[in-house]
Amino acid sequence: EGGPRTDVRARVEQARVRHIQEVIDASGMIVMPGGVDIHTHIAGPKVNVGRILCPEYHLPVSVADRAVHADRTVHREMTSGVRGVLPSTSVTGYLYALMGYTTVVEAAVPPLKARHAHEELDDIPICDKLALILVGNNHFVLEYIRRKDYEHLADYVSWLLHMTRGYGIKVVNPGGIEAWKWGLDINGLDDRVPGFDVTPREVVRALLKVRDMLGLPHPVHLHTNNLGIPGNVDTTLATMKITEEDIGVDVPDLHVCHVQFSSYGKEYGFSSGAEAISSYVNAHPNISVDVGQVMFGDTLTMTADAPLEFRLARQMNSKWANGDVEMECGSGVLPIRFRAKDRASAVQWITGLELFLLIEDPWRVFLSTDHPNGASFTRYPEIIGLLMDAARRRDYISAINPKAMRGTVLSDLEREYTLGEIATVTRAAPARRLGLSSKGNLAPGSDADIAIYEPKADPVETFARARYVIKGGEVVVRDGAIVSVPRGTTFFVSPSGDRDPQQAFGRIRREVEDAFRRYYSVDLTNYGAGPGIPHRGEAIKCG
């Protein structure tokens, strides 16, 4: 005391205090890292088709402008009815931030449309973003798999991720979209894809190998074949078991997205298959899932799985839109209503909750609605309420079609998620699965993305609106209102070493250039995201 060391400590403390801009008293509050949504659809061509097809679902920028000016009454307008299903880009960022989310993943970007998708992602404020690139029906990918040329397949995927500024590879109905272009579909993992004579099994195996070859931080992000079809639980289990086959690498990680839509049995014609899926996931730590929870109400389905939307449109006699992205992928958009008294809708709702409650490890099951397919992401607080409160689930069960409960176990499940488990499935676990070590935790050196909630008796009210949200050290939500609108960062991967995109492209240049001259509607020089896009991006080295 009183010596030179004390003087140094005093000077350090004075310097530290000078850099403190604000002190937040969080006594008695819930403090969590910023939320991480591992699977959502908020930018890209199908979102815009949805806005055209269903303008009544679109929330305009004018509402967002009022939100920035802390209009407390605007939150109800932003989240009520169907108006939160397809918000504008600016409103999307505000809605996520108000709930305490700071990182979101656009889960399906066609390579040819990457430039505009990134422009939209850049326009979503506050949140950091990532984009997954569709590859499971790409002509180059299918051709290299047909030849069993995995070296050039890895070169192509490396170059494609570089051109599109993608973070990972997304596979939708592998081979099925290509078959759809011939008026066909894929019904099993060993069906042959017309024109290429490859199977979905071979597509998944090859891309699991490529992910390992490139050292990508996130596993293959897979939308299974036969999605939405009674009995598809068998297809999903068979797909997960591909990771047990000898594919030349250690047992690979696999992420199955919106698995609720892939977990249906045939009992009573249509039933929950959640027990079988949960049992497999519990026994295999290399598998993770996000749920894709259905919530009752109006929403809009949109997917790169075009034949799925065609089937739904015929069943529902509804307006719909279908798209084809040249040599790369397809898509479909269709409005839908999930009704509590409709048995099929109720089974879907039950299936999702059973998956949440039966999968034991919260580090491998993540909160999602496959926004907007199962419901808007603004319904996340309601889902949290269902997970934390068994009595609330029983109230819902009493209101749904009673026939939907046949053969299910939901009414017997008393598990209630703790606050720690909610933090895991909405933050820590998805961040870890994405390979974002600076997200999803509050450790020293991590991004200063923090959500502070005022605890209330009803968890839905607690998580519907954060008291404070800090993004990158800056307060963006105070007392439940938007007060600052920083621009988020878009993360993308940059393979290195022998898989460096420039070296990789050199090995496939002649074949790619020839295909662009013969088949594409754009010149190769105009392909991809383009220079300077994303406007605020950060490359993640991998390999």
Coordinates of C-alpha atoms in Angstrom, one line a residue:
E1 CA 0.0 0.0 0.0
G2 CA 1.2 3.4 -0.9
G3 CA 4.0 2.1 -3.1
P4 CA 4.6 2.3 -6.9
R5 CA 2.4 -0.8 -7.4
T6 CA -0.6 1.0 -5.9
D7 CA -0.1 4.0 -8.2
V8 CA -0.1 1.7 -11.2
R9 CA -3.3 0.1 -10.1
A10 CA -5.0 3.4 -9.6
R11 CA -4.0 4.6 -13.1
V12 CA -5.2 1.4 -14.6
E13 CA -8.6 1.7 -12.8
Q14 CA -8.9 5.3 -13.9
A15 CA -8.3 4.3 -17.5
R16 CA -10.8 1.5 -17.3
V17 CA -13.5 3.7 -15.9
R18 CA -12.9 6.4 -18.6
H19 CA -13.8 3.7 -21.3
I20 CA -17.1 2.7 -19.5
Q21 CA -19.9 4.3 -21.5
E22 CA -22.8 3.0 -19.4
V23 CA -23.5 0.9 -16.3
I24 CA -26.5 -1.4 -16.5
D25 CA -27.9 -2.6 -13.2
A26 CA -28.9 -6.2 -14.0
S27 CA -29.5 -7.3 -10.4
G28 CA -32.2 -9.9 -10.3
M29 CA -32.4 -10.2 -14.1
I30 CA -31.6 -13.0 -16.5
V31 CA -28.3 -12.4 -18.4
M32 CA -27.6 -14.5 -21.5
P33 CA -25.5 -14.3 -24.6
G34 CA -27.2 -13.0 -27.7
G35 CA -29.5 -15.5 -29.3
V36 CA -28.3 -17.5 -32.3
D37 CA -30.9 -18.8 -34.9
I38 CA -29.3 -21.6 -36.8
H39 CA -32.0 -22.0 -39.4
T40 CA -34.3 -19.3 -40.8
H41 CA -35.3 -17.8 -44.2
I42 CA -35.0 -14.1 -44.2
A43 CA -33.4 -13.2 -47.5
G44 CA -33.1 -14.5 -51.1
P45 CA -35.4 -15.1 -54.0
K46 CA -38.1 -17.3 -52.4
V47 CA -38.6 -14.7 -49.6
N48 CA -39.3 -12.1 -52.2
V49 CA -41.6 -14.4 -54.2
G50 CA -43.5 -14.9 -50.9
R51 CA -43.9 -11.2 -50.5
I52 CA -45.3 -10.9 -54.0
L53 CA -47.6 -14.0 -53.6
C54 CA -48.9 -13.0 -50.1
P55 CA -48.5 -9.2 -49.7
E56 CA -50.8 -9.4 -46.7
Y57 CA -48.0 -11.2 -44.8
H58 CA -45.5 -8.4 -45.4
L59 CA -44.6 -5.9 -42.6
P60 CA -43.6 -2.5 -44.2
V61 CA -40.6 -0.4 -43.5
S62 CA -42.8 2.3 -42.0
V63 CA -43.4 0.2 -39.0
A64 CA -39.7 -0.3 -38.6
D65 CA -39.1 3.4 -38.7
R66 CA -41.5 3.9 -35.8
A67 CA -39.8 1.1 -33.9
V68 CA -36.4 2.9 -34.2
H69 CA -38.0 5.9 -32.5
A70 CA -39.0 3.8 -29.5
D71 CA -42.7 3.8 -30.2
R72 CA -43.8 1.3 -27.5
T73 CA -47.1 0.6 -29.3
V74 CA -45.4 -0.7 -32.4
H75 CA -44.4 -4.1 -31.0
R76 CA -47.9 -5.4 -31.1
E77 CA -48.2 -4.4 -34.7
M78 CA -44.9 -6.0 -35.6
T79 CA -45.8 -9.4 -34.0
S80 CA -49.6 -9.7 -34.3
G81 CA -51.4 -12.0 -36.7
V82 CA -49.6 -12.8 -40.0
R83 CA -47.8 -9.5 -40.3
G84 CA -44.6 -10.8 -38.7
V85 CA -44.3 -13.7 -41.2
L86 CA -42.6 -11.8 -43.9
P87 CA -41.2 -8.6 -42.4
S88 CA -39.0 -6.3 -44.5
T89 CA -35.3 -6.6 -44.1
S90 CA -35.0 -3.7 -41.6
V91 CA -38.0 -5.0 -39.5
T92 CA -36.4 -8.5 -39.5
G93 CA -33.4 -7.1 -37.6
Y94 CA -35.5 -5.2 -35.2
L95 CA -37.8 -8.2 -34.4
Y96 CA -34.8 -10.4 -33.7
A97 CA -33.0 -7.8 -31.6
L98 CA -36.1 -7.1 -29.5
M99 CA -36.2 -10.8 -28.6
G100 CA -32.5 -10.8 -27.7
Y101 CA -31.2 -12.5 -30.9
T102 CA -28.0 -11.2 -32.4
T103 CA -26.9 -13.8 -34.9
V104 CA -29.0 -15.4 -37.7
V105 CA -28.4 -18.0 -40.4
E106 CA -30.1 -17.7 -43.8
A107 CA -30.3 -21.4 -44.5
A108 CA -30.8 -21.7 -48.3
V109 CA -29.2 -19.4 -50.8
P110 CA -29.1 -20.4 -54.5
P111 CA -25.5 -19.7 -55.8
L112 CA -26.8 -17.8 -58.9
K113 CA -28.9 -15.5 -56.6
A114 CA -26.2 -14.9 -53.9
R115 CA -25.5 -11.3 -54.9
H116 CA -29.0 -10.1 -54.2
A117 CA -29.3 -12.4 -51.1
H118 CA -26.3 -10.7 -49.6
E119 CA -27.6 -7.3 -50.5
E120 CA -30.7 -8.1 -48.4
L121 CA -28.6 -9.6 -45.6
D122 CA -26.6 -6.4 -45.5
D123 CA -29.8 -4.5 -45.1
I124 CA -30.8 -6.5 -42.0
P125 CA -29.6 -4.3 -39.2
I126 CA -28.1 -5.2 -35.8
C127 CA -27.7 -8.9 -36.3
D128 CA -24.7 -10.8 -37.6
K129 CA -25.5 -13.1 -40.5
L130 CA -24.4 -16.3 -42.3
A131 CA -25.5 -17.9 -45.5
L132 CA -25.7 -21.6 -46.4
I133 CA -25.3 -22.3 -50.1
L134 CA -27.5 -24.9 -51.9
V135 CA -25.4 -27.6 -53.5
G136 CA -27.4 -30.9 -53.3
N137 CA -28.9 -30.7 -56.8
N138 CA -26.2 -28.6 -58.5
H139 CA -25.2 -30.0 -61.9
F140 CA -21.5 -29.7 -61.3
V141 CA -21.9 -31.5 -58.0
L142 CA -23.9 -34.3 -59.4
E143 CA -21.5 -34.7 -62.4
Y144 CA -18.4 -35.0 -60.2
I145 CA -20.2 -37.5 -57.9
R146 CA -21.2 -39.5 -61.0
R147 CA -17.5 -39.7 -61.9
K148 CA -16.6 -40.4 -58.3
D149 CA -14.2 -37.4 -58.7
Y150 CA -14.1 -36.2 -55.2
E151 CA -11.0 -34.1 -55.5
H152 CA -12.5 -31.9 -58.2
L153 CA -15.8 -31.9 -56.3
A154 CA -14.0 -30.4 -53.3
D155 CA -12.3 -27.9 -55.6
Y156 CA -15.7 -26.9 -57.0
V157 CA -17.4 -26.5 -53.6
S158 CA -14.4 -24.5 -52.4
W159 CA -14.6 -22.1 -55.3
L160 CA -18.4 -21.9 -55.1
L161 CA -18.4 -20.9 -51.4
H162 CA -15.8 -18.3 -52.2
M163 CA -17.8 -16.9 -55.1
T164 CA -21.1 -16.8 -53.1
R165 CA -19.5 -15.8 -49.8
G166 CA -21.2 -18.8 -48.2
Y167 CA -20.5 -20.2 -44.7
G168 CA -21.5 -23.8 -45.3
I169 CA -23.2 -26.3 -47.6
K170 CA -26.9 -26.9 -47.6
V171 CA -28.5 -30.0 -49.1
V172 CA -32.2 -30.1 -49.9
N173 CA -33.9 -33.3 -51.0
P174 CA -30.7 -34.6 -52.5
G175 CA -31.3 -35.5 -56.2
G176 CA -35.0 -34.8 -55.8
I177 CA -35.0 -31.3 -57.2
E178 CA -33.1 -32.5 -60.3
A179 CA -35.6 -35.3 -60.7
W180 CA -38.4 -32.8 -60.4
K181 CA -37.1 -31.0 -63.5
W182 CA -37.9 -34.2 -65.4
G183 CA -41.4 -34.4 -63.8
L184 CA -40.2 -37.0 -61.3
D185 CA -39.3 -37.2 -57.6
I186 CA -37.0 -39.2 -55.4
N187 CA -38.7 -41.7 -53.0
G188 CA -35.7 -43.5 -51.5
L189 CA -32.0 -43.1 -50.8
D190 CA -31.1 -45.5 -53.5
D191 CA -33.3 -44.2 -56.3
R192 CA -31.4 -43.0 -59.4
V193 CA -31.3 -39.3 -60.3
P194 CA -32.2 -39.0 -64.0
G195 CA -29.5 -37.7 -66.2
F196 CA -26.7 -38.4 -63.7
D197 CA -27.4 -42.0 -62.5
V198 CA -26.4 -41.1 -58.9
T199 CA -28.4 -41.7 -55.8
P200 CA -29.3 -39.5 -52.8
R201 CA -27.1 -41.8 -50.7
E202 CA -24.1 -41.1 -52.9
V203 CA -24.8 -37.3 -52.8
V204 CA -24.9 -37.2 -49.0
R205 CA -21.8 -39.5 -48.7
A206 CA -19.8 -37.3 -51.1
L207 CA -20.7 -34.0 -49.4
L208 CA -19.9 -35.4 -46.0
K209 CA -16.5 -36.3 -47.4
V210 CA -16.1 -32.8 -49.0
R211 CA -17.0 -31.0 -45.8
D212 CA -14.1 -32.9 -44.1
M213 CA -11.7 -32.2 -47.0
L214 CA -12.4 -28.5 -46.8
G215 CA -12.4 -28.3 -43.0
L216 CA -15.7 -26.3 -42.9
P217 CA -16.7 -25.2 -39.4
H218 CA -20.4 -26.3 -39.8
P219 CA -21.5 -29.8 -40.7
V220 CA -23.5 -30.6 -43.8
H221 CA -26.9 -29.0 -43.2
L222 CA -29.4 -31.5 -44.5
H223 CA -33.1 -31.3 -45.5
T224 CA -33.9 -35.0 -46.0
N225 CA -35.8 -36.7 -48.9
N226 CA -39.5 -37.4 -48.5
L227 CA -40.0 -34.4 -46.2
G228 CA -43.6 -34.0 -45.0
I229 CA -44.7 -37.5 -46.2
P230 CA -46.2 -40.1 -43.7
G231 CA -43.6 -42.7 -43.0
N232 CA -40.6 -40.5 -43.7
V233 CA -39.1 -41.3 -40.3
D234 CA -37.6 -44.4 -42.0
T235 CA -35.9 -42.2 -44.7
T236 CA -34.6 -39.9 -42.0
L237 CA -33.1 -42.7 -39.9
A238 CA -31.5 -44.3 -43.0
T239 CA -30.0 -40.9 -43.9
M240 CA -28.5 -40.4 -40.4
K241 CA -27.0 -43.9 -40.6
I242 CA -25.0 -42.9 -43.7
T243 CA -22.6 -41.3 -41.3
E244 CA -21.9 -44.8 -39.9
E245 CA -20.8 -46.0 -43.4
D246 CA -17.1 -46.0 -44.4
I247 CA -16.7 -42.8 -46.3
G248 CA -13.0 -42.4 -45.8
V249 CA -13.1 -40.1 -42.8
D250 CA -13.8 -40.4 -39.1
V251 CA -17.5 -40.6 -38.2
P252 CA -18.7 -37.3 -39.8
D253 CA -20.9 -34.8 -38.1
L254 CA -24.3 -34.2 -39.7
H255 CA -26.9 -31.5 -38.9
V256 CA -30.5 -32.4 -39.9
C257 CA -32.6 -29.3 -40.2
H258 CA -36.3 -28.8 -39.2
V259 CA -36.3 -32.5 -38.3
Q260 CA -40.0 -32.3 -37.2
F261 CA -41.0 -32.3 -40.8
S262 CA -39.0 -35.5 -41.3
S263 CA -40.2 -37.4 -38.3
Y264 CA -43.6 -38.8 -39.3
G265 CA -44.8 -42.4 -39.0
K266 CA -47.7 -44.2 -40.8
E267 CA -49.6 -45.3 -37.7
Y268 CA -53.3 -44.2 -38.0
G269 CA -52.3 -42.9 -41.4
F270 CA -50.2 -40.1 -40.1
S271 CA -48.4 -40.1 -36.7
S272 CA -45.4 -38.8 -34.7
G273 CA -42.1 -40.7 -35.3
A274 CA -40.3 -38.6 -32.7
E275 CA -39.4 -41.5 -30.4
A276 CA -37.4 -43.3 -33.1
I277 CA -35.6 -40.1 -34.2
S278 CA -34.8 -39.1 -30.6
S279 CA -33.6 -42.5 -29.7
Y280 CA -31.1 -42.4 -32.6
V281 CA -29.9 -38.9 -31.9
N282 CA -29.4 -39.8 -28.2
A283 CA -27.2 -42.7 -29.1
H284 CA -25.1 -40.8 -31.8
P285 CA -23.3 -37.7 -30.6
N286 CA -22.3 -36.8 -34.2
I287 CA -25.9 -35.9 -35.1
S288 CA -27.5 -32.6 -34.3
V289 CA -30.9 -31.2 -35.2
D290 CA -33.0 -28.1 -35.2
V291 CA -36.7 -28.9 -34.7
G292 CA -38.8 -26.7 -37.0
Q293 CA -41.6 -26.4 -34.5
V294 CA -45.1 -25.9 -35.9
M295 CA -47.3 -23.4 -34.1
F296 CA -51.0 -22.9 -34.9
G297 CA -52.0 -20.1 -37.2
D298 CA -51.4 -18.7 -40.6
T299 CA -48.0 -18.8 -42.2
L300 CA -46.1 -19.3 -45.5
T301 CA -44.2 -22.3 -46.5
M302 CA -41.1 -21.7 -48.6
T303 CA -38.5 -24.2 -49.5
A304 CA -36.0 -25.3 -52.1
D305 CA -37.9 -28.6 -52.2
A306 CA -40.1 -27.8 -55.2
P307 CA -41.9 -31.2 -55.4
L308 CA -43.0 -30.9 -51.8
E309 CA -44.7 -27.6 -52.5
F310 CA -46.4 -29.1 -55.6
R311 CA -47.8 -31.9 -53.5
L312 CA -49.1 -29.5 -50.8
A313 CA -50.6 -27.2 -53.4
R314 CA -52.6 -30.1 -54.9
Q315 CA -53.7 -31.3 -51.5
M316 CA -54.8 -27.8 -50.4
N317 CA -56.0 -26.4 -53.7
S318 CA -54.1 -23.3 -52.9
K319 CA -52.3 -20.6 -54.8
W320 CA -48.5 -21.3 -55.0
A321 CA -45.4 -20.4 -56.8
N322 CA -42.6 -22.6 -58.2
G323 CA -39.2 -21.6 -59.4
D324 CA -36.2 -23.2 -61.1
V325 CA -32.7 -21.8 -60.7
E326 CA -31.0 -23.0 -63.9
M327 CA -28.4 -25.7 -63.2
E328 CA -28.5 -25.3 -59.4
C329 CA -31.7 -25.8 -57.5
G330 CA -35.5 -25.0 -57.4
S331 CA -38.0 -23.7 -54.9
G332 CA -41.7 -23.4 -54.0
V333 CA -43.8 -21.0 -52.0
L334 CA -47.3 -21.7 -50.6
P335 CA -49.5 -20.1 -47.9
I336 CA -50.7 -22.5 -45.2
R337 CA -52.8 -22.6 -42.0
F338 CA -52.0 -24.9 -39.1
R339 CA -55.2 -25.5 -37.1
A340 CA -55.4 -26.9 -33.6
K341 CA -58.6 -28.9 -34.5
D342 CA -57.0 -30.3 -37.7
R343 CA -55.5 -33.7 -36.9
A344 CA -52.5 -33.4 -39.2
S345 CA -51.6 -30.0 -37.9
A346 CA -51.9 -31.2 -34.3
V347 CA -49.7 -34.2 -35.1
Q348 CA -47.0 -31.9 -36.4
W349 CA -47.2 -29.7 -33.3
I350 CA -46.9 -32.8 -31.1
T351 CA -44.0 -34.2 -33.1
G352 CA -41.9 -31.1 -32.6
L353 CA -42.5 -30.9 -28.8
E354 CA -41.7 -34.6 -28.4
L355 CA -38.4 -34.1 -30.2
F356 CA -37.5 -31.3 -27.9
L357 CA -38.5 -33.3 -24.8
L358 CA -37.1 -36.7 -25.8
I359 CA -33.7 -35.6 -27.1
E360 CA -31.7 -35.7 -23.9
D361 CA -28.7 -33.5 -24.8
P362 CA -29.6 -29.8 -25.2
W363 CA -26.3 -29.3 -27.0
R364 CA -27.6 -31.2 -30.0
V365 CA -31.2 -30.0 -30.4
F366 CA -31.8 -26.3 -31.3
L367 CA -34.8 -24.0 -31.3
S368 CA -36.2 -23.2 -34.8
T369 CA -39.6 -23.0 -36.6
D370 CA -37.9 -23.1 -40.0
H371 CA -39.2 -19.6 -40.3
P372 CA -41.6 -19.0 -41.8
N373 CA -42.5 -22.6 -42.6
G374 CA -43.7 -23.9 -39.2
A375 CA -44.3 -20.4 -37.8
S376 CA -42.7 -17.0 -37.7
F377 CA -39.6 -16.7 -35.6
T378 CA -41.6 -14.2 -33.5
R379 CA -43.3 -17.3 -32.0
Y380 CA -40.1 -18.4 -30.2
P381 CA -41.1 -17.0 -26.8
E382 CA -44.3 -19.1 -27.0
I383 CA -42.3 -22.2 -27.7
I384 CA -40.0 -21.5 -24.8
G385 CA -43.1 -21.2 -22.6
L386 CA -44.2 -24.7 -23.8
L387 CA -40.8 -26.2 -23.1
M388 CA -40.5 -24.6 -19.6
D389 CA -44.1 -25.3 -18.4
A390 CA -45.7 -28.8 -18.5
A391 CA -49.0 -27.3 -17.4
R392 CA -49.1 -25.0 -20.4
R393 CA -48.5 -28.0 -22.7
R394 CA -51.5 -29.8 -21.0
D395 CA -53.7 -26.7 -21.7
Y396 CA -52.7 -26.8 -25.4
I397 CA -53.3 -30.6 -25.5
S398 CA -56.8 -30.1 -24.2
A399 CA -57.6 -27.8 -27.1
I400 CA -56.3 -29.8 -30.0
N401 CA -57.9 -32.6 -32.1
P402 CA -58.0 -35.5 -29.6
K403 CA -57.4 -38.1 -32.3
A404 CA -53.9 -36.5 -32.9
M405 CA -52.8 -37.8 -29.4
R406 CA -53.2 -41.5 -30.4
G407 CA -49.9 -43.3 -30.3
T408 CA -48.0 -40.3 -28.8
V409 CA -46.2 -39.8 -25.5
L410 CA -46.4 -36.0 -25.2
S411 CA -49.0 -36.1 -22.4
D412 CA -46.7 -38.3 -20.4
L413 CA -43.6 -36.1 -20.6
E414 CA -43.2 -34.0 -17.5
R415 CA -39.8 -32.6 -18.4
E416 CA -39.5 -28.8 -18.1
Y417 CA -36.5 -27.0 -19.6
T418 CA -34.4 -25.0 -17.2
L419 CA -33.2 -21.5 -17.9
G420 CA -29.8 -23.0 -18.5
E421 CA -31.2 -25.4 -21.1
I422 CA -33.1 -22.6 -22.8
A423 CA -29.8 -20.7 -23.0
T424 CA -28.2 -23.7 -24.5
V425 CA -30.7 -24.5 -27.2
T426 CA -31.1 -20.9 -28.3
R427 CA -27.5 -19.7 -27.9
A428 CA -24.6 -21.8 -26.8
A429 CA -25.4 -25.0 -28.8
P430 CA -26.1 -23.5 -32.2
A431 CA -23.1 -21.2 -31.9
R432 CA -20.9 -24.2 -31.1
R433 CA -22.4 -26.2 -34.0
L434 CA -21.7 -23.3 -36.3
G435 CA -18.1 -23.2 -35.2
L436 CA -18.5 -19.6 -33.9
S437 CA -16.4 -19.7 -30.7
S438 CA -17.0 -16.0 -30.1
K439 CA -20.8 -16.4 -30.0
G440 CA -23.2 -18.0 -27.6
N441 CA -21.1 -17.5 -24.4
L442 CA -20.0 -14.7 -22.1
A443 CA -16.4 -15.8 -21.7
P444 CA -13.6 -13.2 -21.8
G445 CA -12.7 -12.4 -25.4
S446 CA -16.1 -13.4 -26.8
D447 CA -18.2 -10.9 -28.8
A448 CA -20.1 -8.6 -26.5
D449 CA -23.5 -9.8 -27.6
I450 CA -25.7 -9.9 -24.5
A451 CA -29.4 -10.1 -23.8
I452 CA -30.8 -9.1 -20.5
Y453 CA -34.4 -10.2 -19.6
E454 CA -36.6 -9.1 -16.7
P455 CA -37.9 -12.3 -15.2
K456 CA -41.7 -12.6 -15.1
A457 CA -44.1 -15.3 -13.9
D458 CA -44.8 -16.2 -17.5
P459 CA -41.7 -17.2 -19.5
V460 CA -43.5 -16.1 -22.7
E461 CA -43.6 -12.6 -21.4
T462 CA -40.0 -12.8 -20.2
F463 CA -38.6 -13.8 -23.6
A464 CA -41.0 -11.8 -25.8
R465 CA -39.0 -8.7 -25.3
A466 CA -35.6 -8.2 -23.8
R467 CA -35.0 -5.4 -21.3
Y468 CA -31.6 -4.7 -22.7
V469 CA -29.7 -6.0 -25.7
I470 CA -26.0 -5.3 -26.3
K471 CA -24.5 -5.9 -29.7
G472 CA -20.8 -5.8 -30.0
G473 CA -20.6 -3.7 -26.8
E474 CA -23.2 -1.2 -28.0
V475 CA -26.6 -1.0 -26.3
V476 CA -29.2 -1.5 -29.1
V477 CA -32.3 -2.2 -27.0
R478 CA -33.0 -0.3 -23.8
D479 CA -36.2 -0.8 -21.7
G480 CA -37.6 -3.0 -24.5
A481 CA -37.2 -0.4 -27.3
I482 CA -34.7 -0.1 -30.2
V483 CA -32.3 2.7 -29.5
S484 CA -29.4 2.1 -31.9
V485 CA -29.1 0.4 -35.3
P486 CA -25.6 -0.7 -36.0
R487 CA -24.8 -2.8 -39.1
G488 CA -24.1 -6.4 -38.5
T489 CA -21.3 -8.5 -40.0
T490 CA -21.7 -11.3 -42.5
F491 CA -19.4 -14.3 -41.8
F492 CA -18.2 -16.5 -44.7
V493 CA -15.6 -19.2 -45.0
S494 CA -12.3 -19.1 -46.8
P495 CA -10.8 -22.5 -47.4
S496 CA -7.0 -22.5 -47.3
G497 CA -4.0 -24.5 -48.2
D498 CA -4.3 -26.7 -51.3
R499 CA -8.1 -26.0 -51.2
D500 CA -7.6 -22.3 -51.6
P501 CA -10.4 -21.1 -53.9
Q502 CA -8.0 -19.7 -56.5
Q503 CA -5.9 -22.8 -56.7
A504 CA -9.0 -25.0 -56.7
F505 CA -10.6 -23.0 -59.5
G506 CA -7.4 -23.4 -61.6
R507 CA -8.0 -27.1 -61.6
I508 CA -11.6 -26.9 -62.8
R509 CA -11.5 -23.7 -64.8
R510 CA -11.8 -25.1 -68.3
E511 CA -14.9 -27.2 -67.4
V512 CA -16.7 -24.5 -65.5
E513 CA -16.0 -21.8 -68.2
D514 CA -17.3 -24.2 -70.9
A515 CA -20.5 -24.9 -68.9
F516 CA -21.2 -21.2 -68.3
R517 CA -20.7 -20.4 -72.0
R518 CA -23.1 -23.2 -73.1
Y519 CA -25.8 -23.2 -70.4
Y520 CA -25.9 -20.3 -68.0
S521 CA -27.8 -17.1 -68.6
V522 CA -25.0 -15.0 -67.0
D523 CA -21.3 -14.7 -67.8
L524 CA -18.9 -16.2 -65.4
T525 CA -17.5 -12.7 -64.7
N526 CA -21.0 -11.7 -63.4
Y527 CA -21.5 -14.8 -61.2
G528 CA -21.4 -14.9 -57.5
A529 CA -21.6 -12.2 -54.9
G530 CA -19.2 -9.8 -56.6
P531 CA -16.5 -7.6 -55.3
G532 CA -17.2 -5.7 -52.1
I533 CA -20.2 -7.9 -51.2
P534 CA -21.1 -8.4 -48.4
H535 CA -20.4 -4.8 -47.6
R536 CA -19.4 -5.7 -44.1
G537 CA -18.0 -9.2 -44.1
E538 CA -15.5 -11.3 -42.2
A539 CA -13.8 -14.4 -43.6
I540 CA -13.3 -17.4 -41.4
K541 CA -10.2 -19.4 -42.4
C542 CA -10.7 -23.1 -42.6
G543 CA -9.0 -26.1 -43.9

